[in-house]
Coordinates of C-alpha atoms in Angstrom, one line a residue:
Chain A
X1 CA 0.2 -0.2 -0.1
X2 CA 1.3 3.1 -0.9
X3 CA -0.7 6.9 0.3
X4 CA -0.6 9.3 -2.2
X5 CA 0.7 13.2 -0.9
X6 CA 3.6 11.6 0.8
X7 CA 7.4 11.2 -0.2
X8 CA 9.4 8.3 -0.7
X9 CA 13.0 6.8 -0.6
X10 CA 14.6 3.6 -2.0
X11 CA 15.4 2.7 1.5
X12 CA 11.5 2.6 1.9
X13 CA 11.2 6.0 4.3
X14 CA 8.4 8.0 3.5
X15 CA 8.2 11.2 4.7
X16 CA 4.9 14.2 4.8
X17 CA 6.0 17.5 4.5
X18 CA 3.9 20.3 6.3
X19 CA 5.5 23.5 5.8
X20 CA 8.9 23.4 6.7
X21 CA 7.9 20.3 9.3
X22 CA 8.5 16.6 7.9
X23 CA 7.0 13.9 9.4
X24 CA 9.2 10.3 8.7
X25 CA 8.1 6.7 9.2
X26 CA 8.7 3.4 7.1
X27 CA 6.7 2.2 4.4
X28 CA 4.1 -0.7 4.4
X29 CA 6.7 -2.5 2.0
X30 CA 9.2 -2.2 4.7
X31 CA 7.1 -3.2 7.4
X32 CA 6.2 -6.4 5.5
X33 CA 9.6 -7.5 4.5
X34 CA 10.6 -6.6 8.7
X35 CA 7.7 -8.6 9.9
X36 CA 7.0 -8.4 13.5
X37 CA 8.6 -5.3 15.3
X38 CA 9.4 -5.9 18.8
X39 CA 11.9 -2.5 19.0
X40 CA 12.5 0.9 17.9
X41 CA 15.4 3.1 19.1
X42 CA 14.0 6.9 18.5
X43 CA 16.5 9.7 18.0
X44 CA 16.8 12.1 20.5
X45 CA 15.1 15.7 19.8
X46 CA 17.4 17.9 19.0
X47 CA 19.5 15.7 16.7
X48 CA 20.7 17.5 13.8
X49 CA 20.6 15.0 10.4
X50 CA 22.0 15.5 7.2
X51 CA 20.0 14.1 4.5
X52 CA 20.7 10.1 4.8
X53 CA 22.4 10.1 8.1
X54 CA 21.0 7.6 10.9
X55 CA 17.9 8.5 12.2
X56 CA 16.6 5.6 13.9
X57 CA 16.7 1.5 14.1
X58 CA 14.0 -1.0 13.7
X59 CA 14.3 -4.2 15.1
X60 CA 12.0 -7.5 14.4
X61 CA 12.3 -10.8 15.5
X62 CA 14.6 -11.0 12.8
X63 CA 16.7 -8.4 11.8
X64 CA 17.9 -5.0 12.6
X65 CA 17.5 -2.2 10.5
X66 CA 18.9 1.5 10.4
X67 CA 16.3 3.8 9.2
X68 CA 17.9 7.2 7.5
X69 CA 16.9 10.8 7.3
X70 CA 14.8 11.5 4.3
X71 CA 15.7 15.2 4.2
X72 CA 18.1 17.2 6.1
X73 CA 16.8 19.0 9.5
X74 CA 16.7 18.8 13.5
X75 CA 14.5 16.8 15.3
X76 CA 11.7 18.1 17.1
X77 CA 9.3 15.3 17.9
X78 CA 9.8 11.7 18.4
X79 CA 6.8 9.2 18.6
X80 CA 7.4 7.6 22.2
X81 CA 4.2 5.3 21.8
X82 CA 6.3 3.1 20.0
X83 CA 9.2 2.4 22.9
X84 CA 6.1 0.4 24.9
X85 CA 4.3 -0.6 21.2
X86 CA 6.6 -1.2 18.2
X87 CA 3.9 -3.3 16.5
X88 CA 2.3 0.3 15.8
X89 CA 4.6 0.4 12.6
X90 CA 3.4 -3.2 11.9
X91 CA -0.4 -1.9 12.4
X92 CA -0.4 1.9 11.1
X93 CA 2.6 2.4 9.5
X94 CA 1.5 5.8 7.8
X95 CA -0.3 7.0 10.6
X96 CA 0.0 6.0 14.6
X97 CA 3.3 4.2 13.3
X98 CA 5.0 7.5 12.5
X99 CA 8.8 7.8 14.3
X100 CA 9.7 11.1 14.3
X101 CA 9.1 14.9 12.7
X102 CA 12.3 16.9 11.5
X103 CA 12.7 20.9 10.7
X104 CA 13.7 20.4 7.6
X105 CA 17.1 22.6 7.2
X106 CA 17.5 22.1 3.5
X107 CA 14.6 22.5 1.5
X108 CA 16.5 21.0 -1.7
X109 CA 16.8 17.5 0.1
X110 CA 13.2 17.4 -0.4
X111 CA 13.6 17.3 -4.0
X112 CA 15.6 14.2 -4.6
X113 CA 12.5 12.1 -2.9
X114 CA 10.2 10.3 -5.0
X115 CA 6.5 10.9 -4.9
X116 CA 4.0 8.0 -4.6
X117 CA 3.7 7.1 -8.3
X118 CA 7.3 6.7 -8.8
X119 CA 7.9 4.8 -5.5
X120 CA 4.9 2.2 -7.1
X121 CA 6.9 2.1 -9.9
X122 CA 10.1 1.9 -8.1
X123 CA 8.4 -1.2 -6.3
X124 CA 7.2 -2.9 -9.3
X125 CA 10.7 -3.1 -10.5
X126 CA 12.1 -4.7 -7.5
Chain B
X1 CA 18.1 -1.1 5.3
X2 CA 16.1 -4.3 4.8
X3 CA 18.5 -6.9 4.8
X4 CA 17.5 -10.0 6.7
X5 CA 19.6 -12.4 8.5
X6 CA 19.4 -15.5 6.5
X7 CA 20.3 -13.3 3.8
X8 CA 23.5 -11.8 5.2
X9 CA 24.4 -15.5 6.5
X10 CA 23.9 -17.3 3.3
X11 CA 24.3 -14.9 0.4
X12 CA 28.1 -15.6 -0.3
X13 CA 27.4 -19.0 -0.6
X14 CA 25.0 -18.9 -3.3
X15 CA 27.0 -17.8 -6.1
X16 CA 24.3 -18.5 -8.5
X17 CA 20.6 -17.3 -8.7
X18 CA 19.0 -19.2 -6.2
X19 CA 16.7 -22.5 -7.1
X20 CA 13.4 -22.6 -6.5
X21 CA 12.2 -25.9 -4.4
X22 CA 10.1 -28.6 -5.1
X23 CA 7.5 -26.8 -3.3
X24 CA 8.3 -23.3 -4.9
X25 CA 4.3 -23.2 -6.2
X26 CA 3.1 -23.6 -2.5
X27 CA 5.2 -21.0 -1.1
X28 CA 4.0 -18.6 -3.6
X29 CA 0.3 -19.5 -3.0
X30 CA 0.6 -19.5 0.7
X31 CA 2.5 -16.3 1.2
X32 CA 3.7 -13.1 -0.3
X33 CA 6.3 -12.8 -2.2
X34 CA 8.2 -10.1 0.0
X35 CA 8.7 -13.5 2.7
X36 CA 10.7 -15.5 0.4
X37 CA 14.4 -14.9 0.9
X38 CA 17.4 -16.7 -0.3
X39 CA 18.9 -19.6 1.9
X40 CA 21.4 -21.8 1.1
X41 CA 20.8 -21.4 -2.7
X42 CA 17.3 -21.6 -2.6
X43 CA 13.9 -19.3 -2.4
X44 CA 12.2 -20.3 1.1
X45 CA 9.8 -18.3 3.1
X46 CA 10.8 -16.6 6.2
X47 CA 7.5 -16.9 7.4
X48 CA 3.9 -17.6 6.3
X49 CA 1.7 -16.1 8.7
X50 CA 4.2 -14.8 11.5
X51 CA 7.1 -16.4 13.4
X52 CA 5.4 -16.5 16.9
X53 CA 2.4 -17.8 15.0
X54 CA 4.0 -20.7 13.6
X55 CA 6.4 -21.2 16.4
X56 CA 3.2 -21.4 18.9
X57 CA 1.5 -24.1 16.5
X58 CA 4.3 -26.4 16.5
X59 CA 4.2 -26.2 20.1
X60 CA 1.0 -26.7 20.7
X61 CA -0.6 -28.4 18.0
X62 CA 1.7 -28.8 14.5
X63 CA 3.6 -27.3 12.1
X64 CA 4.9 -28.4 8.4
X65 CA 7.9 -27.3 6.7
X66 CA 9.7 -27.5 3.3
X67 CA 13.0 -29.6 4.0
X68 CA 13.5 -30.3 0.4
X69 CA 16.2 -28.6 0.0
X70 CA 18.1 -30.7 2.0
X71 CA 21.0 -33.1 0.9
X72 CA 20.0 -36.8 1.0
X73 CA 22.8 -39.1 -0.1
X74 CA 22.3 -42.8 -0.6
X75 CA 25.4 -45.0 0.4
X76 CA 25.0 -48.6 -0.3
X77 CA 26.5 -52.2 -1.4
X78 CA 29.1 -54.2 0.1
X79 CA 31.2 -52.1 2.4
X80 CA 28.6 -49.2 3.0
X81 CA 28.7 -49.9 7.1
X82 CA 32.4 -49.8 6.9
X83 CA 32.8 -46.2 4.9
X84 CA 30.1 -44.6 6.8
X85 CA 32.1 -46.0 10.2
X86 CA 35.0 -44.1 8.8
X87 CA 33.3 -41.2 7.5
X88 CA 31.1 -40.1 10.9
X89 CA 32.0 -40.2 14.4
X90 CA 29.0 -41.8 15.4
X91 CA 29.3 -45.8 15.7
X92 CA 26.9 -47.6 13.3
X93 CA 27.7 -51.1 15.1
X94 CA 24.9 -51.1 17.3
X95 CA 22.6 -49.5 14.7
X96 CA 19.6 -51.5 13.8
X97 CA 18.0 -51.1 10.5
X98 CA 15.0 -48.9 10.8
X99 CA 17.0 -46.8 13.0
X100 CA 18.7 -43.5 12.7
X101 CA 21.4 -41.7 14.6
X102 CA 22.8 -38.3 14.9
X103 CA 26.9 -38.1 13.7
X104 CA 29.5 -35.5 12.3
X105 CA 31.4 -35.3 9.4
X106 CA 34.9 -34.2 10.2
X107 CA 38.4 -33.4 8.0
X108 CA 41.3 -35.5 8.6
X109 CA 42.6 -32.2 11.6
X110 CA 39.1 -32.7 13.5
X111 CA 37.3 -29.4 11.7
X112 CA 33.7 -29.9 11.4
X113 CA 32.6 -30.0 8.0
X114 CA 28.9 -31.0 8.8
X115 CA 26.4 -32.4 11.4
X116 CA 24.2 -35.2 10.1
X117 CA 21.8 -37.9 10.5
X118 CA 22.8 -41.5 9.1
X119 CA 19.4 -43.7 8.5
X120 CA 20.1 -47.3 8.4
X121 CA 17.8 -48.9 5.8
X122 CA 19.3 -52.6 5.6
X123 CA 22.9 -54.1 6.7
X124 CA 24.5 -52.7 3.4
X125 CA 22.0 -49.7 2.7
X126 CA 22.0 -46.5 4.5
X127 CA 21.0 -42.9 3.6
X128 CA 22.8 -39.6 5.4
X129 CA 20.7 -36.2 5.7
X130 CA 23.0 -33.3 5.3
X131 CA 22.9 -29.3 5.5
X132 CA 21.9 -28.0 2.3
X133 CA 24.5 -25.4 2.6
X134 CA 27.0 -28.3 3.0
X135 CA 25.8 -30.5 0.2
X136 CA 28.2 -29.9 -2.5
X137 CA 30.9 -29.8 -0.2
X138 CA 30.0 -33.5 1.7
X139 CA 29.6 -35.1 -2.2
X140 CA 32.6 -33.7 -3.0
X141 CA 34.5 -35.0 0.2
X142 CA 33.1 -38.7 0.0
X143 CA 33.9 -38.7 -4.0
X144 CA 38.0 -37.6 -3.1
X145 CA 37.5 -40.1 -0.3
X146 CA 36.2 -43.0 -2.2
X147 CA 39.1 -42.0 -5.0
X148 CA 41.9 -42.4 -2.1
X149 CA 42.9 -38.5 -2.9
X150 CA 43.0 -37.5 0.8
X151 CA 45.2 -39.0 3.4
X152 CA 43.0 -40.4 6.2
X153 CA 44.9 -40.7 8.7
X154 CA 48.0 -38.5 9.3
X155 CA 49.7 -41.1 12.0
X156 CA 49.2 -43.8 9.6
X157 CA 49.7 -43.1 5.7
X158 CA 49.3 -46.4 5.2
X159 CA 45.5 -46.4 6.3
X160 CA 43.4 -46.6 3.0
X161 CA 39.6 -46.5 2.5
X162 CA 39.7 -50.2 1.7
X163 CA 35.7 -50.1 0.5
X164 CA 34.0 -48.9 -2.4
X165 CA 30.0 -48.6 -1.6
X166 CA 27.5 -47.0 -4.4
X167 CA 27.2 -43.4 -3.6
X168 CA 23.8 -41.8 -5.1
X169 CA 22.5 -37.9 -4.5
X170 CA 19.0 -39.1 -4.0
X171 CA 18.2 -35.5 -5.1
X172 CA 19.3 -36.1 -8.6
X173 CA 17.5 -36.3 -11.2
X174 CA 19.1 -39.4 -12.4
X175 CA 18.1 -41.7 -9.5
X176 CA 14.7 -41.3 -11.2
X177 CA 12.1 -43.3 -8.8
X178 CA 14.2 -43.5 -6.1
X179 CA 14.6 -39.2 -5.7
X180 CA 13.9 -38.4 -2.2
X181 CA 13.2 -35.2 -0.8
X182 CA 12.3 -34.0 3.0
X183 CA 9.2 -32.5 4.5
X184 CA 8.6 -32.4 8.3
X185 CA 5.7 -32.3 9.9
X186 CA 6.4 -31.8 13.8
X187 CA 4.3 -31.1 17.1
X188 CA 1.9 -32.8 19.3
X189 CA -0.7 -33.0 16.9
X190 CA 1.6 -34.2 14.3
X191 CA 0.8 -38.0 15.0
X192 CA -2.8 -36.9 14.7
X193 CA -2.6 -35.4 11.2
X194 CA -0.6 -38.5 10.1
X195 CA -3.2 -41.1 11.2
X196 CA -6.0 -39.2 8.9
X197 CA -3.7 -39.7 6.2
X198 CA -2.8 -43.3 6.6
X199 CA -5.8 -45.5 5.5
X200 CA -3.9 -49.1 6.8
X201 CA -4.8 -49.3 10.1
X202 CA -1.8 -51.3 10.9
X203 CA 0.6 -49.0 9.4
X204 CA -1.5 -46.1 11.4
X205 CA -0.9 -48.0 14.8
X206 CA 3.0 -48.6 14.0
X207 CA 3.4 -45.1 13.1
X208 CA 1.9 -43.8 15.9
X209 CA 4.7 -45.9 17.8
X210 CA 7.7 -44.9 16.7
X211 CA 9.9 -44.0 18.8
X212 CA 12.5 -41.3 18.5
X213 CA 15.0 -42.1 15.6
X214 CA 13.3 -44.7 14.1
X215 CA 11.9 -45.0 10.8
X216 CA 9.4 -47.1 8.6
X217 CA 8.0 -47.2 4.7
X218 CA 4.0 -46.8 4.5
X219 CA 2.0 -44.8 2.4
X220 CA 0.4 -41.7 2.9
X221 CA -2.6 -40.6 1.3
X222 CA -1.9 -43.3 -1.1
X223 CA 2.0 -41.7 -1.7
X224 CA 4.8 -44.0 -1.0
X225 CA 6.8 -42.3 1.9
X226 CA 9.5 -43.2 4.6
X227 CA 8.7 -41.8 7.9
X228 CA 11.1 -41.1 10.2
X229 CA 10.5 -39.9 14.1
X230 CA 13.2 -37.7 14.0
X231 CA 13.1 -33.3 13.6
X232 CA 14.9 -30.5 14.2
X233 CA 12.2 -28.3 16.4
X234 CA 12.7 -30.0 19.8
X235 CA 9.0 -31.5 19.7
X236 CA 8.6 -34.8 21.2
X237 CA 6.4 -35.7 18.3
X238 CA 7.7 -35.2 15.1
X239 CA 8.4 -36.7 12.1
X240 CA 10.2 -36.2 8.7
X241 CA 8.6 -37.4 5.4
X242 CA 11.2 -38.5 2.6
X243 CA 8.9 -39.0 -0.4
X244 CA 9.8 -38.5 -4.2
X245 CA 9.9 -35.0 -5.3
X246 CA 7.1 -35.4 -8.1
X247 CA 4.9 -35.9 -5.3
X248 CA 5.7 -33.5 -2.7
X249 CA 3.4 -30.9 -3.5
X250 CA 0.5 -33.3 -3.0
X251 CA 1.8 -34.8 0.2
X252 CA 2.3 -31.0 1.5
X253 CA -1.3 -30.2 0.4
X254 CA -2.7 -33.2 2.4
X255 CA -0.7 -32.6 5.4
X256 CA -2.3 -28.7 5.1
X257 CA -5.9 -30.0 4.3
X258 CA -5.2 -32.5 7.2
X259 CA -3.6 -30.6 10.0
X260 CA -5.6 -27.3 9.4
X261 CA -8.8 -28.3 11.4
X262 CA -6.2 -29.5 14.3
X263 CA -4.5 -26.5 14.5
X264 CA -1.4 -26.8 11.9
X265 CA -0.1 -24.1 10.2
X266 CA 2.8 -24.0 7.4
X267 CA 5.8 -22.9 8.9
X268 CA 9.0 -20.8 7.5
X269 CA 12.8 -20.3 7.9
X270 CA 12.1 -17.8 11.0
X271 CA 10.2 -20.3 13.3
X272 CA 12.5 -23.2 12.5
X273 CA 15.0 -20.8 13.9
X274 CA 13.4 -20.2 16.6
X275 CA 12.4 -23.8 17.1
X276 CA 16.0 -25.5 17.3
X277 CA 16.9 -22.5 19.6
X278 CA 14.6 -23.1 22.2
X279 CA 15.1 -26.8 21.9
X280 CA 19.3 -25.8 22.0
X281 CA 19.8 -27.5 18.7
X282 CA 23.2 -26.4 17.1
X283 CA 22.7 -25.2 13.5
X284 CA 26.4 -25.6 11.6
X285 CA 28.2 -22.4 11.4
X286 CA 26.3 -20.6 14.3
X287 CA 26.6 -23.6 17.4
X288 CA 28.9 -25.9 15.6
X289 CA 32.3 -25.1 13.1
X290 CA 31.6 -21.4 12.2
X291 CA 34.2 -18.4 13.3
X292 CA 35.0 -20.2 16.5
X293 CA 36.0 -23.1 14.8
X294 CA 33.3 -24.9 17.8
X295 CA 34.0 -28.5 18.0
X296 CA 31.0 -31.3 18.8
X297 CA 32.3 -31.2 22.4
X298 CA 32.2 -28.0 23.3
X299 CA 28.4 -27.9 21.3
X300 CA 27.4 -30.4 24.0
X301 CA 27.6 -33.3 21.5
X302 CA 30.6 -35.2 22.5
X303 CA 27.9 -38.4 22.8
X304 CA 27.7 -38.8 19.1
X305 CA 31.5 -39.2 18.9
X306 CA 32.5 -42.6 19.9
X307 CA 36.3 -42.4 20.8
X308 CA 35.8 -45.8 21.5
X309 CA 35.7 -46.5 17.9
X310 CA 39.0 -47.9 16.5
X311 CA 39.1 -45.3 14.0
X312 CA 36.8 -42.5 12.2
X313 CA 38.7 -39.4 10.4
X314 CA 39.4 -36.8 12.8
X315 CA 39.7 -38.9 15.9
X316 CA 43.6 -37.9 17.1
X317 CA 42.2 -34.4 17.0
X318 CA 38.8 -35.6 18.9
X319 CA 40.9 -37.2 21.2
X320 CA 42.5 -34.6 22.6
X321 CA 39.8 -31.6 22.6
X322 CA 37.7 -33.9 24.6
X323 CA 40.2 -33.6 27.0
X324 CA 40.8 -30.1 27.1
X325 CA 38.3 -27.7 26.1
X326 CA 37.6 -24.0 28.3
X327 CA 34.6 -22.9 26.3
X328 CA 31.1 -24.7 25.6
X329 CA 27.7 -23.8 24.1
X330 CA 25.3 -22.8 26.6
X331 CA 21.5 -21.9 26.2
X332 CA 20.8 -18.6 28.5
X333 CA 17.2 -17.0 29.1
X334 CA 17.1 -13.3 28.9
X335 CA 13.8 -11.0 29.4
X336 CA 12.0 -9.4 26.4
X337 CA 9.6 -7.5 27.6
X338 CA 8.1 -4.9 25.5
X339 CA 11.1 -1.9 25.0
X340 CA 13.7 -4.9 25.6
X341 CA 16.3 -4.6 22.1
X342 CA 16.2 -8.2 20.7
X343 CA 19.6 -9.9 21.8
X344 CA 21.7 -10.6 18.5
X345 CA 24.8 -12.7 17.3
X346 CA 28.3 -11.4 18.6
X347 CA 26.7 -9.9 21.6
X348 CA 28.7 -10.0 24.9
X349 CA 28.5 -12.2 27.5
X350 CA 29.3 -11.1 31.0
X351 CA 29.6 -13.4 34.1
X352 CA 28.4 -12.4 37.7
X353 CA 31.4 -9.9 38.0
X354 CA 30.7 -8.4 34.9
X355 CA 33.7 -9.8 33.3
X356 CA 33.2 -10.5 29.7
X357 CA 33.3 -14.2 29.2
X358 CA 31.7 -15.0 25.3
X359 CA 29.4 -14.2 22.7
X360 CA 26.3 -14.8 21.6
X361 CA 25.6 -17.4 18.8
X362 CA 21.9 -17.4 18.4
X363 CA 19.0 -15.8 19.9
X364 CA 15.0 -16.0 19.5
X365 CA 12.4 -14.0 21.1
X366 CA 9.7 -16.7 22.6
X367 CA 7.0 -14.6 24.3
X368 CA 8.3 -12.7 27.2
X369 CA 11.6 -14.4 27.4
X370 CA 14.8 -14.9 25.0
X371 CA 16.6 -17.5 24.6
X372 CA 20.3 -17.5 23.4
X373 CA 22.7 -20.1 22.6
X374 CA 26.0 -18.8 23.8
X375 CA 30.0 -19.5 23.3
X376 CA 31.2 -18.9 26.5
X377 CA 33.7 -19.6 29.4
X378 CA 32.9 -23.4 30.8
X379 CA 33.3 -23.0 34.3
X380 CA 30.6 -20.1 34.4
X381 CA 28.4 -21.7 32.6
X382 CA 26.4 -24.1 34.8
X383 CA 22.9 -24.3 35.2
X384 CA 21.3 -21.5 37.1
X385 CA 24.7 -19.0 36.8
X386 CA 23.7 -15.5 36.9
X387 CA 24.9 -14.0 33.0
X388 CA 24.8 -10.7 32.0
X389 CA 24.5 -9.3 28.3
X390 CA 26.2 -7.0 26.5
X391 CA 24.4 -5.6 23.1
X392 CA 27.7 -4.7 20.9
X393 CA 27.1 -1.8 18.5
X394 CA 24.7 -1.8 15.7
X395 CA 24.7 1.7 14.2
X396 CA 27.4 4.7 13.6
X397 CA 25.6 6.7 16.3
X398 CA 25.4 3.8 18.9
X399 CA 29.6 3.5 18.4
X400 CA 29.9 7.5 18.6
X401 CA 27.8 7.3 22.4
X402 CA 30.7 4.6 22.9
X403 CA 29.2 1.3 22.7
X404 CA 31.5 -1.1 21.6
X405 CA 31.0 -2.8 18.3
X406 CA 33.6 -5.8 19.0
X407 CA 33.5 -7.5 22.6
X408 CA 37.2 -9.1 23.6
X409 CA 37.2 -11.4 26.4
X410 CA 38.1 -10.4 30.1
X411 CA 36.8 -6.8 29.3
X412 CA 34.6 -5.3 32.4
X413 CA 31.3 -4.1 31.1
X414 CA 28.0 -2.8 32.4
X415 CA 25.6 -5.4 31.6
X416 CA 22.3 -4.1 29.7
X417 CA 20.4 -7.3 30.3
X418 CA 20.6 -10.2 33.2
X419 CA 19.5 -13.6 32.7
X420 CA 20.7 -17.1 33.7
X421 CA 22.0 -20.5 32.5
X422 CA 19.1 -22.7 31.8
X423 CA 19.5 -26.7 30.7
X424 CA 21.9 -27.5 27.6
X425 CA 18.9 -28.8 25.7
X426 CA 14.9 -28.7 26.2
X427 CA 12.4 -31.0 24.8
X428 CA 8.6 -29.9 24.4

């Protein structure tokens, strides 16, 4: 499932851009691949990220995976709910399973992301 | 992102494009393609429904596993027994027809080439089930031995392989009607599943009465099978069914149909791993051989190495290691409540004084516990000993925060989790 209006990376992160704030999560494809998530390491609020910097770690029963920052920015909020309920990402990856919000510091870094149509094409080619 | 453990450990071995197993169409019909991974050169499902659900099905009801990638080598004819006694560490002297045994194949310096199950069908008729990842290597090893290309006894260059039994790869198409592949049916309800499918009343009773490591031939849903009371899940009741590859999908479907009402689930690689870890069973490359070169004695399986035998390949090295080894494989229990990070391979094992004494080899999360198989100082790994666990760094940011990426023995470290040593093996 791919949602219109979000932007996507090749690493299967999504970003919802709202003025200069980006909400970040992982896509339905990613959560399906990972299986039951049992642990999420959230970034500290205030952390500065260049695009592609490690932002968080999600771990399923089978694998640990890094989540990279889709855009350059400063972490202004993290979804603390995930610490007690990592399965929210499996249940609702585009809403309740959001990971953190970034204050975008480099608008240009948004331009390299795929829209939903491009991401769907990218998935079809995998 | 999104590279799973199975891929990482196996991708280097699978140089050519991964093959489909005899049950590939069944997998595709049962699960999303994204759950199919390359394992030991084959496309296999990591899970169908979920690892936890499949694990629980095997503990509470039953599960069926595609093991058709496992290697099956037949060794038969005059001298077959003699050859197997030389090739493997266990003894076939007391192995009756219709019985199987766990054993090891070693190289001449005692390195473990594979752990195997040897089945004796008749006085001079055996087959050996080997790990898929080691299949080619074991075939080459046996061929080299039979061609006298290897000095089998470093202490006696005159010792030769004096027999030339017939060796066939039962998964090779040239075996025609004799071809066989393995499907495992495991868990407390597995005898019930078979009784639905076996029409002959007497055979049904015989199968129900098979003891561990006994096997027999019978028809299941009209399909000729060799049924063996063996498995890799720690289930007290469980079978492996050896069947012709052309009939494997029919047997698989029949088991699913008969088993579903009893709670049976098809099970993937994920639950196969969590079940064998929970049971303490070694996986070649992790708890045997691998980066630490773990011997059968350290793995807790020294009973399958019969040092009283006159000779087997690797015996001299085994005699030495049986007397002196400082580290061993142990099974430990750690908490797994929500918010606790999963323990992984290469995490550090600490004794009660916070001293690093070894490493994690494998770990599985099972409900509210994590069960890890570790390689650590023998003296600190008695049942109920307290142990600590140190997470090794898994990301750049963790390294920046001072977390160690690799752990040396003897270091003093703050434990992230504490747990205890439990029995080496468990049955369910």
